[in-house]
Structures are given as C-alpha cells and as structure tokens.
Amino acid sequence: MASEITRLHHVGHVVRDMSAALDLYRRLGFAVPAPGYPAMSPREGAEPEPFGAANTHADFSRDFLELATVVQADGRVPRNARLVPLQAPPDVLPTLLERIHATSANLSECLDRFEGLHILMFSSADIDATAARLTTAAVRHGGVNTVQRPAGDHVETVRYLEIDGVRPGVEAEGRVGVVADLDPRIQATRPADHPNGAVGLLDATLCVTDDELDAAQARYERYLGRAPRTEGSTRVFDLDGATLTLAPASGLATLFPGEQPPALPALVACTVAVTDLTATKNLLQSNEVPLRQTPLGDVFVPAATALGVTIVFR
C-alpha cells in the first residue's frame, strides 16, 4: 500500500515546568534553545505579557523533539526565554488568538492526564494528498492549515492537519496529525550539534490496553496508509528508517523493563538515534542520570526521571 507519509515529523513532550524541563534535557545532552513565549500587551502602551502556550525544540536534520508547556497564570518564564509579540492584521488576529487559546486548553487537558508525551506528528511529502486520502478513508480531520513563522533570515511555511478523534484535533492518546516535510534549508540553520550525539528520532511507542491493540492498529493503518509488521506482542509501522510501535500494556515491561504506562492509551516512549552509544552513556552517567537497558541493548532514562517519558538512546 503506497503512502505519502514519509517519517516521524516530531513528538511533543508536554511539561508543567519549562525551566525544569530545560534543565533535564540539557543534562541528557540535548542542545535546546531558549523557548519562545507568545506575548501581547494587555492594554495600550503596556509591555507585552506572555500567554497561551510556549515551546522549544531539540532539532535534528529531518525531525525534532518538542518541549511544550502552558504559560503560568503568574506569567513566569524561564531565564533567557524569548517573548514573541504577536503581529497580525486585524482581520487575522481573532483566528490566531483562537488557535493559541485552543492549543493552551488542549495542553492543559493533557497535563490533567499526566505529564509526558502527548503529541505525535508524521511527515508527509504531499500534505494535500494526505488530506484527500484520509477523507477517502473516512478519517475525520480539520483540513490543511498553513502558518508562517520567522526562522532566522527566512520565513518558514508550515502546513499541517490534525486528526479528529475524541474531539477536534485530539485522539485519545493526544494530539495526532501530519505535517508537510521539513524544509531542509531552514532545518539546517537550527542548532543540531547535541553533546549526547543525538541525530534523529527512531521510534515513538504508543501503549494501549491488550484488548484495544487491534483497534489501535486499524486506526493507524488508516492514518499512515500502510500495514504494520508483528514483532513479538507489538505491531510496528515502518517509516523510512523510523518506526511507530504499538505495544499492549502487558508487553510494555518487556520492551522497557520496570516501566509502566501513566494512563491508557498513552504515548510512553521515544527513541533517539545517537552516533556513539558508549559516549552517550558516559555523558549521562557523568551527569548522574539513572539508566536502564532494554533487551535489545538500548539504554533508556526511566519516565520517573524524565518527566513522564521513557527516553531511549540507540
């Protein structure tokens, strides 16, 4: 079955405290830039104040790992955070504000479930073809959205769609969607020299109850336009060098010894490729990061340490 879906685009780690998350990811050896916070003036002549949702990325050449949070009511932001004043024509501003408030509400609901992975986005070589295929497959989605944002000396155009599940733009496991392939010229301008040797995403793992595994597989077959292979108790979708793994709850501890899902269904783990696993282990151990090993020889940081996410290095 042919599909225009190419790979993982990004996964999103939703956190309560961005400062703590930045500290964690830097201890893990990721180069993470200062987060951006949308800001508006509460009244004419006043200084812009942060609101809505904020994020930053650990970038790789073809994908990235996102950190996202909800701006606190007291307006606190991490040291060196970037305030991004909203600028939009008057006829566009209400729609922009509506999207920001919807994103913030969605992230708040995610955090009510648990702190951890709540965003799973796939990359498409033809986002319009993806939208048409999903419609034909009776997959509800919100249509293709287009946004533009500054990226250094360039303007980055992002085209994406979100799958409607339990409510618009949200599946039971979180925000699931498809984004047009990253522009390699713009992605090459972003910091990607990670001290831990990370070079890309290799896997996202979704854990479901045992009796929901077949239904989850059927859902993602429709989303991705392809069938998985069976590997032990898991179902694995191949994505151009990366994978999406569907794991039954009874088999999660086999994949990641000692780990338990925070809820079901849940995105429980992401796997990152590194250039030298021994060097990565040495860096993590020097930073006093607890490590465990998978049966396949990968190492992982337990979710209890990594703010609700099992972070695997391969």
Tab-separated table of C-alpha atoms in Angstrom:
chain	number	residue	atom	x	y	z
A	1	MET	CA	0.000	0.000	0.000
A	2	ALA	CA	1.612	3.250	-1.169
A	3	SER	CA	1.554	6.250	1.127
A	4	GLU	CA	2.825	9.812	1.005
A	5	ILE	CA	3.660	9.620	4.737
A	6	THR	CA	7.451	9.548	4.931
A	7	ARG	CA	8.641	9.516	8.540
A	8	LEU	CA	8.150	10.829	12.040
A	9	HIS	CA	7.988	14.645	11.940
A	10	HIS	CA	8.120	15.272	15.685
A	11	VAL	CA	6.936	14.126	19.062
A	12	GLY	CA	5.915	16.549	21.780
A	13	HIS	CA	6.713	16.332	25.479
A	14	VAL	CA	4.180	18.409	27.430
A	15	VAL	CA	5.614	19.627	30.730
A	16	ARG	CA	4.387	21.591	33.728
A	17	ASP	CA	7.609	23.496	34.415
A	18	MET	CA	9.586	24.585	31.364
A	19	SER	CA	12.633	25.556	33.452
A	20	ALA	CA	12.798	22.053	34.956
A	21	ALA	CA	12.355	20.514	31.505
A	22	LEU	CA	15.159	22.602	30.023
A	23	ASP	CA	17.437	21.556	32.874
A	24	LEU	CA	16.534	17.897	32.317
A	25	TYR	CA	17.086	17.919	28.556
A	26	ARG	CA	20.407	19.702	28.886
A	27	ARG	CA	21.523	17.132	31.476
A	28	LEU	CA	20.508	14.483	28.935
A	29	GLY	CA	22.877	16.116	26.441
A	30	PHE	CA	20.415	17.826	24.107
A	31	ALA	CA	21.099	21.297	22.720
A	32	VAL	CA	17.801	23.055	23.443
A	33	PRO	CA	17.387	26.744	22.547
A	34	ALA	CA	15.556	29.205	24.774
A	35	PRO	CA	11.795	28.663	24.492
A	36	GLY	CA	9.522	31.091	22.694
A	37	TYR	CA	6.519	32.570	24.506
A	38	PRO	CA	3.743	34.383	22.605
A	39	ALA	CA	3.088	37.805	24.101
A	40	MET	CA	0.566	40.606	23.812
A	41	SER	CA	0.083	43.956	25.523
A	42	PRO	CA	-2.855	43.760	27.971
A	43	ARG	CA	-3.658	47.399	27.245
A	44	GLU	CA	-2.421	50.163	25.009
A	45	GLY	CA	1.063	51.329	25.948
A	46	ALA	CA	1.758	48.374	28.256
A	47	GLU	CA	4.655	45.950	27.841
A	48	PRO	CA	3.796	42.637	26.108
A	49	GLU	CA	2.973	39.819	28.538
A	50	PRO	CA	3.321	36.069	27.853
A	51	PHE	CA	0.189	33.972	27.440
A	52	GLY	CA	-1.068	30.764	25.846
A	53	ALA	CA	1.429	28.004	25.131
A	54	ALA	CA	5.219	28.073	24.813
A	55	ASN	CA	7.657	25.665	23.219
A	56	THR	CA	11.165	24.880	22.073
A	57	HIS	CA	12.782	22.029	20.109
A	58	ALA	CA	15.707	19.652	20.198
A	59	ASP	CA	16.279	19.744	16.434
A	60	PHE	CA	17.688	17.087	14.120
A	61	SER	CA	18.184	17.177	10.353
A	62	ARG	CA	14.818	15.633	9.418
A	63	ASP	CA	12.717	15.769	12.608
A	64	PHE	CA	12.678	17.116	16.137
A	65	LEU	CA	11.642	16.594	19.735
A	66	GLU	CA	9.391	19.343	21.064
A	67	LEU	CA	9.038	20.652	24.608
A	68	ALA	CA	5.709	22.411	25.213
A	69	THR	CA	4.023	23.987	28.203
A	70	VAL	CA	1.129	26.205	29.234
A	71	VAL	CA	2.069	29.722	30.298
A	72	GLN	CA	1.517	30.057	34.033
A	73	ALA	CA	-1.117	32.463	35.324
A	74	ASP	CA	1.574	34.500	37.065
A	75	GLY	CA	3.383	34.981	33.750
A	76	ARG	CA	6.647	33.407	34.948
A	77	VAL	CA	9.004	32.390	32.160
A	78	PRO	CA	12.432	30.696	32.238
A	79	ARG	CA	15.522	32.834	32.273
A	80	ASN	CA	16.528	33.789	28.704
A	81	ALA	CA	13.098	32.871	27.323
A	82	ARG	CA	12.147	34.728	24.142
A	83	LEU	CA	8.946	36.782	24.194
A	84	VAL	CA	7.406	36.713	20.707
A	85	PRO	CA	4.997	39.661	20.329
A	86	LEU	CA	2.016	38.695	18.206
A	87	GLN	CA	1.781	40.638	14.991
A	88	ALA	CA	-1.134	40.016	12.663
A	89	PRO	CA	-3.567	42.038	10.542
A	90	PRO	CA	-6.768	42.927	12.418
A	91	ASP	CA	-8.841	40.517	10.322
A	92	VAL	CA	-6.479	37.607	11.096
A	93	LEU	CA	-5.797	38.285	14.774
A	94	PRO	CA	-9.044	36.786	16.178
A	95	THR	CA	-8.392	33.476	14.386
A	96	LEU	CA	-4.788	33.453	15.588
A	97	LEU	CA	-5.835	34.099	19.182
A	98	GLU	CA	-8.489	31.391	18.949
A	99	ARG	CA	-5.857	28.858	17.845
A	100	ILE	CA	-3.478	29.852	20.635
A	101	HIS	CA	-6.179	29.563	23.289
A	102	ALA	CA	-7.317	26.194	21.858
A	103	THR	CA	-3.742	24.893	21.952
A	104	SER	CA	-3.314	26.091	25.531
A	105	ALA	CA	-6.592	24.423	26.594
A	106	ASN	CA	-5.534	21.196	24.891
A	107	LEU	CA	-2.156	21.165	26.650
A	108	SER	CA	-3.851	21.825	29.987
A	109	GLU	CA	-6.102	18.806	29.433
A	110	CYS	CA	-3.049	16.717	28.538
A	111	LEU	CA	-1.369	17.715	31.811
A	112	ASP	CA	-4.529	16.813	33.700
A	113	ARG	CA	-3.979	13.249	32.436
A	114	PHE	CA	-0.221	13.140	33.026
A	115	GLU	CA	2.997	14.986	32.271
A	116	GLY	CA	4.621	13.318	29.294
A	117	LEU	CA	4.310	12.663	25.557
A	118	HIS	CA	1.038	13.940	24.121
A	119	ILE	CA	1.961	14.991	20.570
A	120	LEU	CA	2.658	12.659	17.644
A	121	MET	CA	3.136	14.158	14.201
A	122	PHE	CA	4.015	12.350	10.990
A	123	SER	CA	5.763	13.868	7.970
A	124	SER	CA	4.172	13.970	4.514
A	125	ALA	CA	5.749	14.529	1.128
A	126	ASP	CA	2.343	15.787	-0.115
A	127	ILE	CA	0.097	17.127	2.653
A	128	ASP	CA	-2.803	17.780	0.259
A	129	ALA	CA	-2.673	14.163	-0.923
A	130	THR	CA	-2.642	13.075	2.728
A	131	ALA	CA	-5.760	15.118	3.435
A	132	ALA	CA	-7.533	13.617	0.426
A	133	ARG	CA	-6.516	10.057	1.340
A	134	LEU	CA	-7.688	10.463	4.935
A	135	THR	CA	-11.019	11.859	3.762
A	136	THR	CA	-11.453	8.890	1.404
A	137	ALA	CA	-10.626	6.541	4.300
A	138	ALA	CA	-13.334	8.241	6.413
A	139	VAL	CA	-10.765	9.664	8.839
A	140	ARG	CA	-12.072	12.933	10.243
A	141	HIS	CA	-9.592	15.806	10.274
A	142	GLY	CA	-9.571	19.579	10.384
A	143	GLY	CA	-8.192	20.161	6.884
A	144	VAL	CA	-4.815	21.581	5.951
A	145	ASN	CA	-3.769	24.670	7.914
A	146	THR	CA	-0.960	26.990	6.826
A	147	VAL	CA	1.090	29.157	9.172
A	148	GLN	CA	4.246	31.169	8.657
A	149	ARG	CA	6.877	31.970	11.257
A	150	PRO	CA	10.292	33.628	11.240
A	151	ALA	CA	13.277	31.286	11.041
A	152	GLY	CA	16.453	33.339	11.206
A	153	ASP	CA	16.796	35.184	7.905
A	154	HIS	CA	13.991	33.103	6.385
A	155	VAL	CA	10.254	32.720	6.792
A	156	GLU	CA	9.194	29.131	7.389
A	157	THR	CA	5.866	27.959	5.973
A	158	VAL	CA	4.307	25.111	7.963
A	159	ARG	CA	1.370	23.162	6.521
A	160	TYR	CA	-0.319	20.624	8.770
A	161	LEU	CA	-3.530	18.824	9.635
A	162	GLU	CA	-4.822	17.368	12.889
A	163	ILE	CA	-6.845	14.187	13.150
A	164	ASP	CA	-10.204	14.477	14.881
A	165	GLY	CA	-10.662	11.685	17.390
A	166	VAL	CA	-12.395	12.007	20.738
A	167	ARG	CA	-12.754	15.724	19.873
A	168	PRO	CA	-11.491	18.024	17.102
A	169	GLY	CA	-7.710	17.789	16.749
A	170	VAL	CA	-7.267	15.282	19.568
A	171	GLU	CA	-7.159	11.499	19.734
A	172	ALA	CA	-7.449	9.565	22.997
A	173	GLU	CA	-3.652	9.418	23.253
A	174	GLY	CA	-3.150	13.105	22.471
A	175	ARG	CA	-2.664	15.391	19.503
A	176	VAL	CA	-2.068	13.294	16.376
A	177	GLY	CA	-1.543	14.739	12.921
A	178	VAL	CA	0.521	15.143	9.788
A	179	VAL	CA	2.893	17.962	8.782
A	180	ALA	CA	4.474	18.692	5.426
A	181	ASP	CA	8.108	17.602	5.259
A	182	LEU	CA	10.531	19.996	6.923
A	183	ASP	CA	12.374	22.390	4.623
A	184	PRO	CA	15.982	21.082	4.753
A	185	ARG	CA	17.438	24.551	4.090
A	186	ILE	CA	15.698	26.032	7.109
A	187	GLN	CA	16.248	22.982	9.303
A	188	ALA	CA	19.979	23.195	8.565
A	189	THR	CA	20.060	26.648	10.207
A	190	ARG	CA	18.847	25.318	13.561
A	191	PRO	CA	21.179	24.075	16.324
A	192	ALA	CA	21.611	20.326	15.886
A	193	ASP	CA	25.025	19.640	17.438
A	194	HIS	CA	23.939	17.749	20.536
A	195	PRO	CA	26.552	16.825	23.177
A	196	ASN	CA	24.909	13.393	23.523
A	197	GLY	CA	25.421	12.697	19.805
A	198	ALA	CA	21.692	12.638	19.000
A	199	VAL	CA	20.953	12.750	15.264
A	200	GLY	CA	17.248	11.891	14.867
A	201	LEU	CA	14.069	10.196	16.011
A	202	LEU	CA	13.912	6.431	15.620
A	203	ASP	CA	10.653	5.447	17.284
A	204	ALA	CA	7.557	6.589	19.122
A	205	THR	CA	5.826	3.986	21.288
A	206	LEU	CA	2.092	4.010	21.919
A	207	CYS	CA	0.818	1.755	24.716
A	208	VAL	CA	-2.803	0.564	24.724
A	209	THR	CA	-4.828	-1.983	26.665
A	210	ASP	CA	-4.409	-5.501	25.329
A	211	ASP	CA	-7.980	-5.674	24.072
A	212	GLU	CA	-7.607	-2.359	22.185
A	213	LEU	CA	-4.462	-3.343	20.273
A	214	ASP	CA	-6.287	-4.489	17.126
A	215	ALA	CA	-8.450	-1.363	17.052
A	216	ALA	CA	-5.393	0.876	17.511
A	217	GLN	CA	-3.655	-0.954	14.677
A	218	ALA	CA	-6.663	-0.447	12.400
A	219	ARG	CA	-6.736	3.276	13.233
A	220	TYR	CA	-3.080	3.817	12.418
A	221	GLU	CA	-3.298	1.738	9.258
A	222	ARG	CA	-5.840	4.293	8.045
A	223	TYR	CA	-3.754	7.244	9.243
A	224	LEU	CA	-0.489	6.031	7.728
A	225	GLY	CA	-1.746	4.206	4.645
A	226	ARG	CA	0.229	1.059	5.394
A	227	ALA	CA	0.119	-2.127	7.444
A	228	PRO	CA	2.465	-2.936	10.333
A	229	ARG	CA	4.615	-5.964	10.944
A	230	THR	CA	4.223	-8.067	14.069
A	231	GLU	CA	7.216	-8.219	16.389
A	232	GLY	CA	6.542	-10.281	19.494
A	233	SER	CA	3.465	-8.768	21.121
A	234	THR	CA	3.907	-5.416	19.333
A	235	ARG	CA	2.777	-4.026	15.987
A	236	VAL	CA	5.453	-1.955	14.240
A	237	PHE	CA	4.844	0.557	11.429
A	238	ASP	CA	7.962	1.236	9.347
A	239	LEU	CA	8.536	4.911	8.489
A	240	ASP	CA	11.643	5.457	6.372
A	241	GLY	CA	14.214	4.463	8.977
A	242	ALA	CA	11.973	5.183	11.958
A	243	THR	CA	9.013	3.323	13.438
A	244	LEU	CA	5.768	3.714	15.310
A	245	THR	CA	5.405	0.864	17.813
A	246	LEU	CA	2.028	-0.153	19.233
A	247	ALA	CA	2.560	-2.041	22.485
A	248	PRO	CA	-0.041	-3.830	24.599
A	249	ALA	CA	0.079	-2.913	28.278
A	250	SER	CA	1.027	-6.487	29.172
A	251	GLY	CA	4.144	-6.237	26.975
A	252	LEU	CA	5.465	-2.811	27.931
A	253	ALA	CA	7.800	-4.083	30.663
A	254	THR	CA	9.339	-6.459	28.130
A	255	LEU	CA	10.276	-3.517	25.913
A	256	PHE	CA	11.338	-1.237	28.769
A	257	PRO	CA	11.986	-3.166	31.996
A	258	GLY	CA	10.467	-1.510	35.039
A	259	GLU	CA	8.279	0.939	33.105
A	260	GLN	CA	4.507	1.276	33.480
A	261	PRO	CA	2.070	3.383	31.429
A	262	PRO	CA	0.805	6.508	33.213
A	263	ALA	CA	-2.624	6.032	31.593
A	264	LEU	CA	-4.086	4.119	28.664
A	265	PRO	CA	-3.828	4.803	25.824
A	266	ALA	CA	-0.587	6.765	26.163
A	267	LEU	CA	2.456	7.734	24.174
A	268	VAL	CA	5.012	6.359	26.589
A	269	ALA	CA	8.426	6.490	24.924
A	270	CYS	CA	10.531	7.973	22.170
A	271	THR	CA	13.768	6.548	20.841
A	272	VAL	CA	16.602	8.795	19.663
A	273	ALA	CA	19.484	7.753	17.409
A	274	VAL	CA	22.972	8.649	18.652
A	275	THR	CA	26.309	8.397	16.879
A	276	ASP	CA	28.159	6.609	19.712
A	277	LEU	CA	26.094	4.865	22.388
A	278	THR	CA	29.067	4.362	24.707
A	279	ALA	CA	29.872	8.076	24.622
A	280	THR	CA	26.212	8.872	25.282
A	281	LYS	CA	26.123	6.527	28.272
A	282	ASN	CA	29.298	8.079	29.657
A	283	LEU	CA	27.841	11.585	29.372
A	284	LEU	CA	24.588	10.572	31.060
A	285	GLN	CA	26.394	8.761	33.858
A	286	SER	CA	28.693	11.744	34.415
A	287	ASN	CA	25.549	13.861	34.783
A	288	GLU	CA	24.187	11.333	37.313
A	289	VAL	CA	21.224	10.380	35.108
A	290	PRO	CA	19.742	6.964	36.057
A	291	LEU	CA	19.900	4.482	33.180
A	292	ARG	CA	18.388	1.107	32.371
A	293	GLN	CA	18.929	-1.227	29.444
A	294	THR	CA	16.434	-2.800	27.062
A	295	PRO	CA	16.650	-6.463	25.984
A	296	LEU	CA	17.964	-5.199	22.606
A	297	GLY	CA	20.855	-3.319	24.224
A	298	ASP	CA	19.482	0.213	24.000
A	299	VAL	CA	19.717	2.380	27.100
A	300	PHE	CA	16.867	4.444	28.454
A	301	VAL	CA	16.114	7.092	31.022
A	302	PRO	CA	13.098	5.988	33.104
A	303	ALA	CA	9.919	8.032	32.908
A	304	ALA	CA	10.138	8.752	36.626
A	305	THR	CA	13.345	10.694	35.928
A	306	ALA	CA	12.402	12.174	32.545
A	307	LEU	CA	9.178	13.987	33.500
A	308	GLY	CA	6.849	11.209	32.413
A	309	VAL	CA	8.606	9.997	29.243
A	310	THR	CA	10.798	6.948	28.708
A	311	ILE	CA	13.650	8.392	26.621
A	312	VAL	CA	15.583	5.698	24.775
A	313	PHE	CA	19.006	6.035	23.142
A	314	ARG	CA	20.051	3.670	20.350
